[in-house]
Amino acid sequence: NAGVTQTPKFRVLKTGQSMTLLCAQDMNHEYMYWYRQDPGMGLRLIHYSVGEGTTAKGEVPDGYNVSRLKKQNFLLGLESAAPSQTSVYFCASSLHRGSNQPQHFGDGTRLSIL
Amino acid sequence: SQQGEEDPQALSIQEGENATMNCSYKTSINNLQWYRQNSGRGLVHLILIRSNEREKHSGRLRVTLDTSKKSSSLLITASRAADTASYFCATLDTGRRALTFGSGTRLQVQP
């Protein structure tokens, strides 16, 4: 049982390049989330999904897109990377509805934009 | 925007001592959760306390919630070097579907 798996673990991009971060969970969770964590700060929600085929904006959605074509996968895309998107990105999932359910996190993707 | 704000930002104690971290929040909540993050890793859920609960225990962890003061505390008793990590509180605000995280407390337990 792997839990939440994020790929890649590290990536360096040049400004303007695009890339997709993949999150996969094997716990049959309905809810999935993408966060970013910057130094000295907590996690900020980028986008989330309450089920297959659904997505919703979080606190800092600009510059990112997401897709949830399969229940177990949640993809985060950067269409045109900017240095301000240098961060550590975490994916998480929770069982259902989010209320009173803990979130399970992956180990993060460390992304640097030059 | 940050909902939960932890205090202190950093805490250094000796092994065997107790560690207390506080969290304040601003709006009405359904529950409040505490997470631990070891260096270079993702967050791990520690404990959840519902808005109608006042205290909860899990092993060496004790969490209190005071909804009138919009605050919570996490107590780790008899700390160990392995407890060295950052600790975050997170709130599920009423009417929202996603957690809002605070900026965390960095705990250093000296052996």
Coordinates of C-alpha atoms in Angstrom, one line a residue:
Chain A
N1 CA 0.0 0.0 0.0
A2 CA 1.9 3.0 -1.3
G3 CA -0.5 5.7 -0.1
V4 CA 0.1 9.0 -2.0
T5 CA 2.9 9.0 -4.6
Q6 CA 4.1 12.1 -6.3
T7 CA 6.3 12.2 -9.4
P8 CA 8.8 13.6 -10.1
K9 CA 10.5 14.3 -6.8
F10 CA 12.7 17.0 -8.1
R11 CA 12.7 19.1 -11.3
V12 CA 14.4 22.2 -12.6
L13 CA 12.7 24.2 -15.3
K14 CA 13.5 27.3 -17.3
T15 CA 11.1 30.3 -17.3
G16 CA 8.3 29.7 -19.8
Q17 CA 8.6 25.9 -19.9
S18 CA 5.6 23.7 -19.1
M19 CA 5.4 20.6 -17.0
T20 CA 2.9 18.3 -15.3
L21 CA 3.2 17.0 -11.8
L22 CA 1.5 13.6 -11.2
C23 CA -0.2 12.5 -8.0
A24 CA -1.5 9.0 -7.5
Q25 CA -3.3 7.5 -4.6
D26 CA -4.2 3.9 -4.0
M27 CA -6.6 4.3 -1.1
N28 CA -9.8 4.9 -3.1
H29 CA -10.1 8.4 -1.7
E30 CA -12.7 10.8 -3.2
Y31 CA -11.0 14.1 -2.4
M32 CA -7.6 15.1 -3.7
Y33 CA -5.6 18.4 -3.2
W34 CA -2.6 20.2 -4.5
Y35 CA -0.7 22.6 -2.1
R36 CA 2.5 24.6 -2.4
Q37 CA 4.8 25.2 0.5
D38 CA 7.2 28.1 0.5
P39 CA 10.0 28.7 3.1
G40 CA 8.7 29.6 6.5
M41 CA 5.1 29.3 5.5
G42 CA 2.4 26.8 5.8
L43 CA 0.7 25.0 3.0
R44 CA -1.4 27.0 0.6
L45 CA -4.1 25.3 -1.4
I46 CA -3.8 25.6 -5.2
H47 CA -6.7 23.4 -6.5
Y48 CA -8.7 20.5 -5.2
S49 CA -11.1 17.8 -6.5
V50 CA -14.1 16.3 -4.7
G51 CA -14.3 13.4 -7.1
E52 CA -13.5 12.0 -10.5
G53 CA -14.0 14.6 -13.2
T54 CA -14.4 17.5 -10.9
T55 CA -11.9 20.3 -9.9
A56 CA -12.2 23.5 -7.9
K57 CA -9.9 26.5 -7.3
G58 CA -8.2 27.0 -4.0
E59 CA -6.4 29.9 -2.5
V60 CA -3.6 30.4 -5.1
P61 CA -4.8 28.9 -8.4
D62 CA -3.3 31.4 -10.9
G63 CA -0.8 29.9 -13.3
Y64 CA -1.8 26.4 -12.6
N65 CA -4.3 23.9 -14.1
V66 CA -5.5 20.6 -12.9
S67 CA -7.3 17.5 -14.1
R68 CA -8.9 14.5 -12.4
L69 CA -9.7 12.1 -15.3
K70 CA -9.3 9.1 -13.1
K71 CA -10.2 8.8 -9.4
Q72 CA -6.7 7.7 -8.4
N73 CA -4.8 10.4 -10.2
F74 CA -4.7 14.2 -9.8
L75 CA -2.5 16.1 -12.2
L76 CA -1.1 19.6 -11.7
G77 CA 0.0 21.5 -14.8
L78 CA 2.2 24.6 -15.2
E79 CA 1.6 26.0 -18.6
S80 CA 4.3 28.7 -18.6
A81 CA 6.6 28.4 -15.6
A82 CA 7.6 31.5 -13.7
P83 CA 10.3 32.0 -11.0
S84 CA 7.5 32.8 -8.5
Q85 CA 6.4 29.2 -8.9
T86 CA 9.6 27.8 -7.4
S87 CA 8.3 25.9 -4.4
V88 CA 7.7 22.5 -2.9
Y89 CA 4.4 21.0 -4.1
F90 CA 2.4 18.5 -2.1
C91 CA -0.5 16.4 -3.1
A92 CA -2.9 15.0 -0.5
S93 CA -6.0 12.9 -0.5
S94 CA -8.9 12.3 1.9
L95 CA -11.5 9.6 2.1
H96 CA -14.7 11.5 1.5
R97 CA -16.2 14.9 1.8
G98 CA -13.2 16.2 3.8
S99 CA -15.2 16.8 7.0
N100 CA -13.6 15.0 10.0
Q101 CA -11.3 13.1 7.6
P102 CA -7.5 13.4 7.9
Q103 CA -5.5 14.1 4.8
H104 CA -2.8 11.8 3.6
F105 CA 0.2 13.5 2.0
G106 CA 2.8 12.6 -0.6
D107 CA 6.5 13.4 0.0
G108 CA 6.4 16.4 -2.3
T109 CA 7.9 17.6 -5.6
R110 CA 10.7 20.2 -5.3
L111 CA 10.4 22.5 -8.3
S112 CA 12.9 25.2 -9.2
I113 CA 12.2 27.7 -12.0
L114 CA 15.3 29.5 -13.3
Chain B
S1 CA -4.9 33.6 3.6
Q2 CA -3.5 31.9 6.7
Q3 CA -6.3 30.8 9.1
G4 CA -4.3 29.1 11.8
E5 CA -1.3 30.9 13.3
E6 CA 1.0 28.9 15.4
D7 CA 2.9 30.1 18.4
P8 CA 5.8 29.9 19.0
Q9 CA 7.4 29.8 15.5
A10 CA 10.3 27.8 16.9
L11 CA 10.8 25.9 20.1
S12 CA 13.9 24.1 21.4
I13 CA 13.7 21.8 24.4
Q14 CA 15.6 18.9 26.0
E15 CA 14.6 15.3 25.6
G16 CA 12.1 14.3 28.3
E17 CA 10.6 17.8 28.6
N18 CA 7.1 18.7 27.5
A19 CA 6.5 20.8 24.4
T20 CA 3.5 23.0 24.0
M21 CA 2.4 24.6 20.8
N22 CA -0.5 27.0 20.3
C23 CA -2.7 27.7 17.3
S24 CA -5.1 30.6 16.9
Y25 CA -7.7 30.9 14.1
K26 CA -10.2 33.4 13.0
T27 CA -13.5 31.9 11.7
S28 CA -16.0 29.3 12.7
I29 CA -14.7 25.7 12.2
N30 CA -15.9 22.2 11.9
N31 CA -12.7 20.7 13.2
L32 CA -9.1 21.4 13.8
Q33 CA -6.3 19.0 13.0
W34 CA -2.6 18.8 13.8
Y35 CA 0.0 17.5 11.4
R36 CA 3.7 16.8 11.7
Q37 CA 6.3 17.3 9.0
N38 CA 9.7 15.8 9.2
S39 CA 12.4 17.6 7.2
G40 CA 12.1 16.8 3.5
R41 CA 8.9 14.8 3.9
G42 CA 5.2 15.3 3.6
L43 CA 2.8 16.0 6.4
V44 CA 1.6 13.3 8.6
H45 CA -1.8 13.5 10.4
L46 CA -1.5 13.4 14.2
I47 CA -4.9 14.2 15.7
L48 CA -8.3 15.7 14.9
I49 CA -10.5 17.5 17.3
R50 CA -14.1 18.4 16.4
S51 CA -15.6 21.7 17.2
N52 CA -17.8 20.2 20.0
E53 CA -14.9 18.6 21.7
R54 CA -12.7 20.3 24.3
E55 CA -9.8 17.9 24.8
K56 CA -8.4 14.8 23.0
H57 CA -5.6 12.4 23.8
S58 CA -3.5 10.2 21.6
G59 CA -0.5 8.5 23.2
R60 CA 1.9 11.3 24.3
L61 CA -0.2 13.9 22.5
R62 CA -2.9 16.1 24.2
V63 CA -4.9 18.6 22.2
T64 CA -7.3 21.2 23.6
L65 CA -9.7 23.3 21.8
D66 CA -11.3 26.5 23.0
T67 CA -13.8 27.7 20.4
S68 CA -14.7 30.8 22.5
K69 CA -11.1 32.0 22.2
K70 CA -10.6 30.4 18.8
S71 CA -7.5 28.7 19.9
S72 CA -6.0 25.2 20.3
S73 CA -2.9 23.8 21.9
L74 CA -0.9 20.7 21.2
L75 CA 1.1 19.2 24.1
I76 CA 3.7 16.6 23.5
T77 CA 4.8 14.9 26.8
A78 CA 8.1 13.3 27.5
S79 CA 9.6 14.5 24.2
R80 CA 12.1 12.5 22.3
A81 CA 14.7 13.4 19.7
A82 CA 12.5 11.8 17.1
D83 CA 9.8 14.4 17.8
T84 CA 12.0 17.0 16.1
A85 CA 9.8 18.3 13.3
S86 CA 7.6 21.1 12.2
Y87 CA 4.0 21.0 13.5
F88 CA 1.1 22.6 11.8
C89 CA -2.5 23.2 12.8
A90 CA -5.1 23.1 10.1
T91 CA -8.8 24.1 10.3
L92 CA -11.8 23.0 8.3
D93 CA -13.8 26.1 8.2
T94 CA -17.6 25.9 8.3
G95 CA -18.9 25.7 4.8
R96 CA -15.6 24.9 3.1
R97 CA -14.3 21.6 1.8
A98 CA -10.6 22.1 2.2
L99 CA -8.3 22.6 5.2
T100 CA -6.5 25.9 5.8
F101 CA -3.0 25.5 7.3
G102 CA -1.0 27.7 9.7
S103 CA 2.6 28.5 9.2
G104 CA 3.9 26.0 11.7
T105 CA 6.0 25.6 14.8
R106 CA 9.5 24.2 14.4
L107 CA 10.3 21.9 17.3
Q108 CA 13.9 20.9 18.1
V109 CA 14.4 18.2 20.8
Q110 CA 17.9 18.0 22.0
P111 CA 19.1 14.5 23.0

